[in-house]
Coordinates of C-alpha atoms in Angstrom, one line a residue:
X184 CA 16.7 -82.3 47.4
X185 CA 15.4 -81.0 50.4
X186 CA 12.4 -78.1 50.8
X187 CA 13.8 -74.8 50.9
X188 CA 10.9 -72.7 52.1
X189 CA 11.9 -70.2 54.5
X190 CA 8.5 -69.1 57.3
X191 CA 6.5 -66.7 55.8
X192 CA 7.6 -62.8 56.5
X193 CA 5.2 -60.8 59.0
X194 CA 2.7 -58.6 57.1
X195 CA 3.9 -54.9 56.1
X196 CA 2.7 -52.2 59.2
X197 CA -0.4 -50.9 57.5
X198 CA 0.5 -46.8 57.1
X199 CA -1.2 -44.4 59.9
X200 CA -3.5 -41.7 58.2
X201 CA -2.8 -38.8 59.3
X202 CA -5.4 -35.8 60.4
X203 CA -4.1 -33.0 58.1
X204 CA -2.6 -35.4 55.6
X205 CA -4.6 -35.8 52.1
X206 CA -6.6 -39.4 51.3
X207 CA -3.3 -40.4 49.5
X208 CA -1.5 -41.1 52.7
X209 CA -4.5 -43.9 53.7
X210 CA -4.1 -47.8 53.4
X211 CA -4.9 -47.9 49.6
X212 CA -3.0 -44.5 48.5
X213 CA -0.1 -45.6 50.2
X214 CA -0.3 -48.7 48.1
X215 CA -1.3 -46.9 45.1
X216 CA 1.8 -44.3 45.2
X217 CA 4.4 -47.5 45.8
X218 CA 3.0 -48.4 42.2
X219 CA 3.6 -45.7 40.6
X220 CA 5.9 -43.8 42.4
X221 CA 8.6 -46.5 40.1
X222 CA 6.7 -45.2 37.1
X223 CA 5.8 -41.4 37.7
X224 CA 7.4 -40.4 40.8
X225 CA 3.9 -39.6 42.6
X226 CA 0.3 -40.0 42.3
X227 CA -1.5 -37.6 40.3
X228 CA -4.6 -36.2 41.5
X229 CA -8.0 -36.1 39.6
X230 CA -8.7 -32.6 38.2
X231 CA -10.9 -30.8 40.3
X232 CA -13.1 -29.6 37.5
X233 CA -13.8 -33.3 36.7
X234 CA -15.4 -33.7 40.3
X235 CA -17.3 -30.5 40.9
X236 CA -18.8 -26.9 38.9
X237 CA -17.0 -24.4 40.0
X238 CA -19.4 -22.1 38.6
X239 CA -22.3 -22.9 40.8
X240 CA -22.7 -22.6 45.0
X241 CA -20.3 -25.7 46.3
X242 CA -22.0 -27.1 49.6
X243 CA -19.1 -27.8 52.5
X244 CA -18.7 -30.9 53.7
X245 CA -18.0 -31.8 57.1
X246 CA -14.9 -33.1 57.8
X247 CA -15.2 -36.9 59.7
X248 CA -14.1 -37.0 63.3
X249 CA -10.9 -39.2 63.9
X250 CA -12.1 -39.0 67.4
X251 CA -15.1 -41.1 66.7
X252 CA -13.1 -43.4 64.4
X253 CA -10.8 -44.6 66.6
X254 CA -13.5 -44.7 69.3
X255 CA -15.1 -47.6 67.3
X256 CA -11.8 -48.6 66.4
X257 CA -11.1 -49.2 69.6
X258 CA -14.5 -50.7 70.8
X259 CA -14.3 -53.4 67.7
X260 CA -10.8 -53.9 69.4
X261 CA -11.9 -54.6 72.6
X262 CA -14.7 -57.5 71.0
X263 CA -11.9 -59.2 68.9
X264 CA -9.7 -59.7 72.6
X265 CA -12.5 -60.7 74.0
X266 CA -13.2 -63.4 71.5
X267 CA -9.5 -64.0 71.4
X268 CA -9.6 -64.5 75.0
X269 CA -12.3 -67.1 74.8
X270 CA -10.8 -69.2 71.7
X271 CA -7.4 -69.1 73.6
X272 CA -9.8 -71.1 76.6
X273 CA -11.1 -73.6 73.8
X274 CA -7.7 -73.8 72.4
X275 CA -6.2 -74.9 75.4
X276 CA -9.0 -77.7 76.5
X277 CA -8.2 -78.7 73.0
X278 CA -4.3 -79.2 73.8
X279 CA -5.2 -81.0 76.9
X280 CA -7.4 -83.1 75.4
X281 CA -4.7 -84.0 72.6
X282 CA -2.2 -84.2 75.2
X283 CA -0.1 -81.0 73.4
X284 CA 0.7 -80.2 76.9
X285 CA 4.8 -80.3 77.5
X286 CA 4.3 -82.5 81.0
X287 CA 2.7 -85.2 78.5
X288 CA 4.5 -87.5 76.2
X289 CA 3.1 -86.3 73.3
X290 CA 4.1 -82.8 74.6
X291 CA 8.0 -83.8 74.8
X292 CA 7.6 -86.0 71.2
X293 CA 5.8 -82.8 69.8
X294 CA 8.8 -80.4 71.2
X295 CA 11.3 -82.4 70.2
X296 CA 9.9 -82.7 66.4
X297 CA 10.0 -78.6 66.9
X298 CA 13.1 -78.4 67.7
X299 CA 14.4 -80.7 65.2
X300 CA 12.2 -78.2 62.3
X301 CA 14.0 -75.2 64.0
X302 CA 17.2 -76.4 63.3
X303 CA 16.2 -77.6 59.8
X304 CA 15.0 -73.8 59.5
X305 CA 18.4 -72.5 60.5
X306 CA 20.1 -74.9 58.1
X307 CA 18.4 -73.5 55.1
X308 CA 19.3 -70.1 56.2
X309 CA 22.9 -71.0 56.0
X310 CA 22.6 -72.5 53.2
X311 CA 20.8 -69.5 51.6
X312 CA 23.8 -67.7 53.1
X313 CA 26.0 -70.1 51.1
X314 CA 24.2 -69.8 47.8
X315 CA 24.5 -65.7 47.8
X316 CA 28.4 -66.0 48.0
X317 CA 28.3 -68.8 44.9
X318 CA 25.9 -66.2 43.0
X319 CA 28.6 -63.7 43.7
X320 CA 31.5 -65.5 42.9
X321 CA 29.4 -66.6 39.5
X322 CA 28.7 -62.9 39.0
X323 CA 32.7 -62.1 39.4
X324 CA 34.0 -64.9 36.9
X325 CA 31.3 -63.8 34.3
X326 CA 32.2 -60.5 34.4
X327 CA 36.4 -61.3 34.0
X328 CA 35.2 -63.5 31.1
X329 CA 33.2 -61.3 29.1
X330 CA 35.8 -58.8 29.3
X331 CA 38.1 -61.2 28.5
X332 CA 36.1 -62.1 25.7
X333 CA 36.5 -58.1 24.4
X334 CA 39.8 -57.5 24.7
X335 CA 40.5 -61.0 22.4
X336 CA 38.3 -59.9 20.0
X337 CA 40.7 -56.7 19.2
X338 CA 43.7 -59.0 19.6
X339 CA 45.4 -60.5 17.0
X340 CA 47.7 -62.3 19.7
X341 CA 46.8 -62.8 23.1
X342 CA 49.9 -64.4 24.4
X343 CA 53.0 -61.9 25.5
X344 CA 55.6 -63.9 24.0
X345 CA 53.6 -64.7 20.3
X346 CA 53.6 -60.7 19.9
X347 CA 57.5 -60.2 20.8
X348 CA 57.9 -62.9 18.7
X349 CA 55.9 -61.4 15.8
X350 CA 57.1 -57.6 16.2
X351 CA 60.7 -58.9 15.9
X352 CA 59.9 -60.8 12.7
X353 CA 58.2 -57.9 11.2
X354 CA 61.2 -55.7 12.3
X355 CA 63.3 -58.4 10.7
X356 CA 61.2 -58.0 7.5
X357 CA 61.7 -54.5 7.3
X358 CA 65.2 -54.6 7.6
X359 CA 65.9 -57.0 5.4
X360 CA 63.5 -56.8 2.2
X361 CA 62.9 -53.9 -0.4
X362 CA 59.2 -52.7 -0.4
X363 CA 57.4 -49.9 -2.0
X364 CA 56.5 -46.9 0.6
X365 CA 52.8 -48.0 1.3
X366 CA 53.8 -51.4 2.3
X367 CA 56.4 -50.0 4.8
X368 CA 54.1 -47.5 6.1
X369 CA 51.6 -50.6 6.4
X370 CA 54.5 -52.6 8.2
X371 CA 55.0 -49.9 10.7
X372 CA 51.1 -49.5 11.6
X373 CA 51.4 -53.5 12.5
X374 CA 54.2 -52.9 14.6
X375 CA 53.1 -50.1 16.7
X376 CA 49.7 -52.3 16.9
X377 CA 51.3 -55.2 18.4
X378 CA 53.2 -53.5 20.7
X379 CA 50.1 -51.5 22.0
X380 CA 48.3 -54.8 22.1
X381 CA 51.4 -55.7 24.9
X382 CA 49.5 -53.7 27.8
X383 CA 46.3 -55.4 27.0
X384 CA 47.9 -59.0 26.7
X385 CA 49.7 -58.1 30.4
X386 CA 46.0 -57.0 31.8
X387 CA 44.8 -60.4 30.2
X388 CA 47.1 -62.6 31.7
X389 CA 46.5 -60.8 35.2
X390 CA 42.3 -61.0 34.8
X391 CA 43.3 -64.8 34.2
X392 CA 45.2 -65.0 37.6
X393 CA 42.1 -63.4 39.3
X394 CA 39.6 -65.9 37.2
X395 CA 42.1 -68.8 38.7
X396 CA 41.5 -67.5 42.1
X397 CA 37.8 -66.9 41.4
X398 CA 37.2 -71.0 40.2
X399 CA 38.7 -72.0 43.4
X400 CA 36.9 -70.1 45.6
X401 CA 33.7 -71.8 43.7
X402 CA 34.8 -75.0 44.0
X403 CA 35.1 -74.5 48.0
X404 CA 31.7 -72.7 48.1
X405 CA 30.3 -75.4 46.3
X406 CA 31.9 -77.6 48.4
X407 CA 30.4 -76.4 51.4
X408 CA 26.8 -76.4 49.7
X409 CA 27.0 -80.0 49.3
X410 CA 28.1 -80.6 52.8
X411 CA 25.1 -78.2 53.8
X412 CA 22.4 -80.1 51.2
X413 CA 23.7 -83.6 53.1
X414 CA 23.2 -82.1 56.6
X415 CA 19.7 -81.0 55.6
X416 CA 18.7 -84.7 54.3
X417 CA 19.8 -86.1 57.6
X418 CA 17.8 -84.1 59.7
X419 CA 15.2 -84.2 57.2
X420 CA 15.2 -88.1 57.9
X421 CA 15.1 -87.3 61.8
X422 CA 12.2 -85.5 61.2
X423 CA 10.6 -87.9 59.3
X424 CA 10.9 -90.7 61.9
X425 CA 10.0 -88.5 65.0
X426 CA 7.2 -87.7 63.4
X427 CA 5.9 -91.3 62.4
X428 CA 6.5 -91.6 66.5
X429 CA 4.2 -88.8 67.6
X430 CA 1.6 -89.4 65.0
X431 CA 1.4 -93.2 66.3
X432 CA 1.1 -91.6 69.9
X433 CA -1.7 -89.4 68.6
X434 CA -3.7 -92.3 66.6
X435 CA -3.3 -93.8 70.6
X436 CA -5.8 -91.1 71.5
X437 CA -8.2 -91.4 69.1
X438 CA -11.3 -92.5 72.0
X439 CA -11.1 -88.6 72.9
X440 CA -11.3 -87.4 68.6
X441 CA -14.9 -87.0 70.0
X442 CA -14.8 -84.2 72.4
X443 CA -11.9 -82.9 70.3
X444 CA -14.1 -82.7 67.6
X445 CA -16.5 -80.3 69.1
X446 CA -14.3 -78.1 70.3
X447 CA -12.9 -77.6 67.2
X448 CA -16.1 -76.4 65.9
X449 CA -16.3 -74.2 68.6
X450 CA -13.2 -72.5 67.8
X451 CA -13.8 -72.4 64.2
X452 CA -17.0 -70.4 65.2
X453 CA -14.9 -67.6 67.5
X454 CA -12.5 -67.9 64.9
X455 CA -15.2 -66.8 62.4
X456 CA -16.2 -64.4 64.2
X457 CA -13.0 -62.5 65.2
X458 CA -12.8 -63.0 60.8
X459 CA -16.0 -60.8 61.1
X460 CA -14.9 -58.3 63.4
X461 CA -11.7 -57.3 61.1
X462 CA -14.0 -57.5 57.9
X463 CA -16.1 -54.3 59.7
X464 CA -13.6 -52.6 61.1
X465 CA -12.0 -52.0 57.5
X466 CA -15.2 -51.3 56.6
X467 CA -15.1 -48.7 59.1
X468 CA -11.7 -47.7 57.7
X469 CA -12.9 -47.8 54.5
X470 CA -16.2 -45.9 54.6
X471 CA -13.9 -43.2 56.7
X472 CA -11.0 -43.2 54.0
X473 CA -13.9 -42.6 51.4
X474 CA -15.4 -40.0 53.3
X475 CA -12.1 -38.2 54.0
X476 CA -11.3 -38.1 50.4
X477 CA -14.4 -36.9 49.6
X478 CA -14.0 -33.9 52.1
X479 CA -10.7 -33.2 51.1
X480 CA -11.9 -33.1 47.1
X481 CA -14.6 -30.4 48.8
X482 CA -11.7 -28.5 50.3
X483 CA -10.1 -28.8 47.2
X484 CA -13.4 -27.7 45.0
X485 CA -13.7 -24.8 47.3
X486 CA -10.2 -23.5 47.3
X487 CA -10.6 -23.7 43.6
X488 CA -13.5 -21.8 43.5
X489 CA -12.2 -19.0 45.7
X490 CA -8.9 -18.7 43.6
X491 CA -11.3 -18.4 40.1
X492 CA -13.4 -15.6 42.0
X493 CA -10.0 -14.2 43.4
X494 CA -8.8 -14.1 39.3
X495 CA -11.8 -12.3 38.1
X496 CA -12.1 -10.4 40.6
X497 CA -8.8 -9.4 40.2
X498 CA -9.1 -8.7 36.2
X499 CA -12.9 -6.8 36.9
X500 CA -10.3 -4.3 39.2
X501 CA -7.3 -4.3 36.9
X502 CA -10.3 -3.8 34.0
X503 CA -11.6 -0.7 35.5
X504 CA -8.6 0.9 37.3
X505 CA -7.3 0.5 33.5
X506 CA -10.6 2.6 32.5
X507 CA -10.1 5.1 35.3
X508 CA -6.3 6.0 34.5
X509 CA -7.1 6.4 30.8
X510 CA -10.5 8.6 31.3
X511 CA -7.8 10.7 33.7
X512 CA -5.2 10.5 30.7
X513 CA -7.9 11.9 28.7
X514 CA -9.7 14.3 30.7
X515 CA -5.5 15.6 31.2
X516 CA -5.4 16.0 27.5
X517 CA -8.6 18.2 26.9
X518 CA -7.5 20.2 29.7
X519 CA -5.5 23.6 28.3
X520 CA -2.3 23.7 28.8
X521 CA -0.7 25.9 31.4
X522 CA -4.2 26.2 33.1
X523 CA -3.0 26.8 36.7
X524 CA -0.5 29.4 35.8
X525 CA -3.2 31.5 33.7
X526 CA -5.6 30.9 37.0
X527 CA -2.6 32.1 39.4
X528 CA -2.3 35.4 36.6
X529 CA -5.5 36.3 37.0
X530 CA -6.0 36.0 40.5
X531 CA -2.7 38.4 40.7
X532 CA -3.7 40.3 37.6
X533 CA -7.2 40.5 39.6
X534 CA -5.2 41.6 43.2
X535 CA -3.3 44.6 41.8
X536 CA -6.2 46.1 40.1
X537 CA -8.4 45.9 43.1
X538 CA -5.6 47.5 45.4
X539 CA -3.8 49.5 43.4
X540 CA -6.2 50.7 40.3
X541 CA -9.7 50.8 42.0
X542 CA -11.1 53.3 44.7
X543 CA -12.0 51.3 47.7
X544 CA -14.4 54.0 49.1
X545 CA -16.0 54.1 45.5
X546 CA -15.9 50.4 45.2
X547 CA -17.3 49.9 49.0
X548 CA -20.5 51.9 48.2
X549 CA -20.7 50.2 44.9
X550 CA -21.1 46.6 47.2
X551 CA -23.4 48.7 50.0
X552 CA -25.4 49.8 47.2
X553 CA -25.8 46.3 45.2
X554 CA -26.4 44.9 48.8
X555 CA -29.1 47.2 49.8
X556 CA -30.7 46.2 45.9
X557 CA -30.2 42.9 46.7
X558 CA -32.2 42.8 50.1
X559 CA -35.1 45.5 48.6
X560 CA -35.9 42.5 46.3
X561 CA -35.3 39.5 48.5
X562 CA -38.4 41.6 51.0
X563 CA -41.8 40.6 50.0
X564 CA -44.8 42.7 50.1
X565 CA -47.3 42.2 53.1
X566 CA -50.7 42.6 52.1
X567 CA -53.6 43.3 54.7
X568 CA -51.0 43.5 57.7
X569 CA -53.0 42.7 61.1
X570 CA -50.1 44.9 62.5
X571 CA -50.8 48.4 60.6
X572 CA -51.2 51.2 62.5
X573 CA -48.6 50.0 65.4
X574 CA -46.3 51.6 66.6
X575 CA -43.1 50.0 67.9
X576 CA -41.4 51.0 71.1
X577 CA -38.7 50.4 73.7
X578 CA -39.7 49.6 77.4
X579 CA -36.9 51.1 80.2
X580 CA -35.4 48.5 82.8
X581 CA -37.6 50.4 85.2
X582 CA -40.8 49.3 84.0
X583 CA -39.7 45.4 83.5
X584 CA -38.4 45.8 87.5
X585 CA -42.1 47.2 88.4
X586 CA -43.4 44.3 86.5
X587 CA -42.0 41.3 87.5
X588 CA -41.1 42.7 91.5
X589 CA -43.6 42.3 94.4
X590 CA -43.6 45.9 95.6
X591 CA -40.3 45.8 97.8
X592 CA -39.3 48.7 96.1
X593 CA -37.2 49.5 93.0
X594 CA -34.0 48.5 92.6
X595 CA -31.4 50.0 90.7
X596 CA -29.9 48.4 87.6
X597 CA -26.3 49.2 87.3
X598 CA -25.4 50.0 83.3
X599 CA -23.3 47.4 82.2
X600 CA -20.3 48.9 80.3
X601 CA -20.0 47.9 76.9
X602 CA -16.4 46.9 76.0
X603 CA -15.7 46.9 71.9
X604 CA -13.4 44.5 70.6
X605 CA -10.3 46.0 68.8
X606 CA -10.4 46.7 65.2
X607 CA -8.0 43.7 63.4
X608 CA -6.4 45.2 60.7
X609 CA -3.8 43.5 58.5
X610 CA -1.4 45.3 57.0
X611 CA -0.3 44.1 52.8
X612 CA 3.6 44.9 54.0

């Protein structure tokens, strides 16, 4: 039998990392969360408190700059196509020193040996193609004989015409002979069992029509498969000799192997290198993954934090608003009851007794006379006044004129009329 092995499958896109998204989203939390999202739907992040003390300060982290990443992303980029660039130079001297070239008769032995392997490719493929119809053609046919295989198990008779031929026998029976009660109520269970079992016998002898069809189809399929397997070995045997010719036109050029040789190693080395160049820029991807996890776990810590200050800051409020409203409960309860109503009585009670029951000329010199009492003993005593023996008096307008003026003459001061204010006076009606 021929080799079946298909060309390998590209690698899988490697996942973008978003700014805002959280470290799960990078290369190895998207492969992480594939794993278990079969097994837990999604990964679960590490408790906070396990990371950090969210009692104590929490220092911020900065977050890293994607700006800056992809900058050496980019420059690392630029070094691998340059190396690329050169090994494709080297690679080339190499063809045209092993005459890979398409102008050269190695070049048209080499293509046509492709060619031949491309159409060997596209064989398999159809005969993959082929093999998926047999599997589902197997998968039919097993599943029409296992249920097969049920219903006969609950059958006493599978055929249509063995259970006619038994319910008319056991009809026959009893007709014809004397039994006791049980055995006739026995007799009748059979009966109606066989001619329920005539539905199932009918759907038997229709899955068997359809498990006819099925071998058929597998026969043809299988048919085809073989035609496919001998068209395989044939061109597997055209491969085979064109390439015993180009490997004898190669061994012709074995004077060069030399020069060949060296360039090889030469692109080996840029091949190394470029090997080098991926290895840091994961690292850079790595290191930038591990520091974006670790500032999102900061941003995490700190949220935290905030929310547990938030909660007892919360409860220290609730705590003493409780306090206040229950010292106001209780300074309500020691208060007497009905307090502004016996303050509004006496204020009124207080009212009509000073208008109607008092004297208000009495009670007016009562206050002149406490007042004048009152300012006698808010006067203090002067001891040895420097001023004793003076004599206070008024000066007229004329002398200040006479005073200040420069002897121009006197003027006359007009008397300015003094203007009282109304009396306000509210009336109680």
């Amino acid at each position: 039998m021929t080799d079946e092995t298909a060309p390998t499958a590209p690698p899988a896109a490697e996942p973008v990392v978003d700014d805002a998204s959280p470290p799960e989203n990078d290369a190895n939390g998207a492969a992480a969360n594939v794993k278990n999202k079969d097994n837990k739907g999604e990964k679960e992040q590490v408790p906070i408190e396990e990371l950090y003390d969210l009692s104590k300060p929490i220092k911020r982290i900065e977050r890293p700059s994607k700006d800056e990443q992809n900058a050496a992303i980019a420059a690392i980029d630029g070094e691998i196509d340059a190396i690329r660039a050169e090994r494709n130079v080297v690679q080339k001297k190499i063809d045209e020193a092993m005459g890979k070239q398409k102008n050269t008769p190695i070049g048209r032995e080499r293509d046509a040996l492709n060619k031949l392997k491309n159409r060997k490719g596209l064989m398999i493929e159809q005969k993959r193609q082929i093999r998926a119809r047999l599997e589902i053609v197997k998968m039919k046919a097993d599943q029409l004989i296992g249920q097969q295989k049920n219903a006969r198990s609950t059958m006493k008779f599978t055929n249509l015409a063995d259970i006619e031929k038994e319910i008319a026998r056991l009809q026959r029976k009893q007709e014809t002979s004397s039994m006791s009660l049980s055995d006739e109520k026995k007799l009748i269970k059979d009966i109606e069992a066989l001619q329920a079992s005539r539905r199932t016998a009918e759907e038997l002898k229709s899955k068997q029509g359809d498990l006819d069809t099925i071998k058929d189809d597998r026969k043809v399929i299988q048919a085809d498969l073989n035609a496919k397997d001998k068209e395989i070995d044939s061109i597997q045997k055209e491969i085979d000799a064109q390439s015993k010719i180009l490997k004898d036109l190669v061994d012709k050029q074995s004077s060069q192997r030399g020069t060949v040789d060296e360039l090889m190693k030469q692109r080996d080395a840029l091949k190394s290198d470029i090997d080098d160049k991926f290895k840091e820029k994961n690292t850079l991807r790595t290191e930038f993954r591990e520091k974006t996890n670790d500032w999102y776990h900061n941003q995490r810590a700190i949220k935290a934090q905030r929310q547990m200050q938030y909660e007892e800051e919360k409860k220290r409020r609730e705590e003493e608003k409780a306090a206040y409203l229950k010292k106001k409960e209780e300074e309500e309860l020691a208060k007497t009851p009905y307090e502004e109503e016996m303050a509004l009585c006496e204020y009124l009670a207080d009212y009509l007794t000073k208008t109607y029951l008092t004297d208000a000329q009495e009670e007016e010199a009562k206050k002149a006379k406490e007042a004048e009492e009152k300012a006698k003993a808010d006067v203090v005593a002067v001891k040895d006044d420097p001023f004793a023996g003076f004599k206070a008096f008024s000066k007229k307008p004329e002398d200040e004129v006479n005073y200040f003026g420069k002897g121009k003459g006197k003027k006359k001061l007009k008397a300015k009329k003094s203007s009282k204010a109304p009396t306000f006076s509210l009336s109680l009606d």
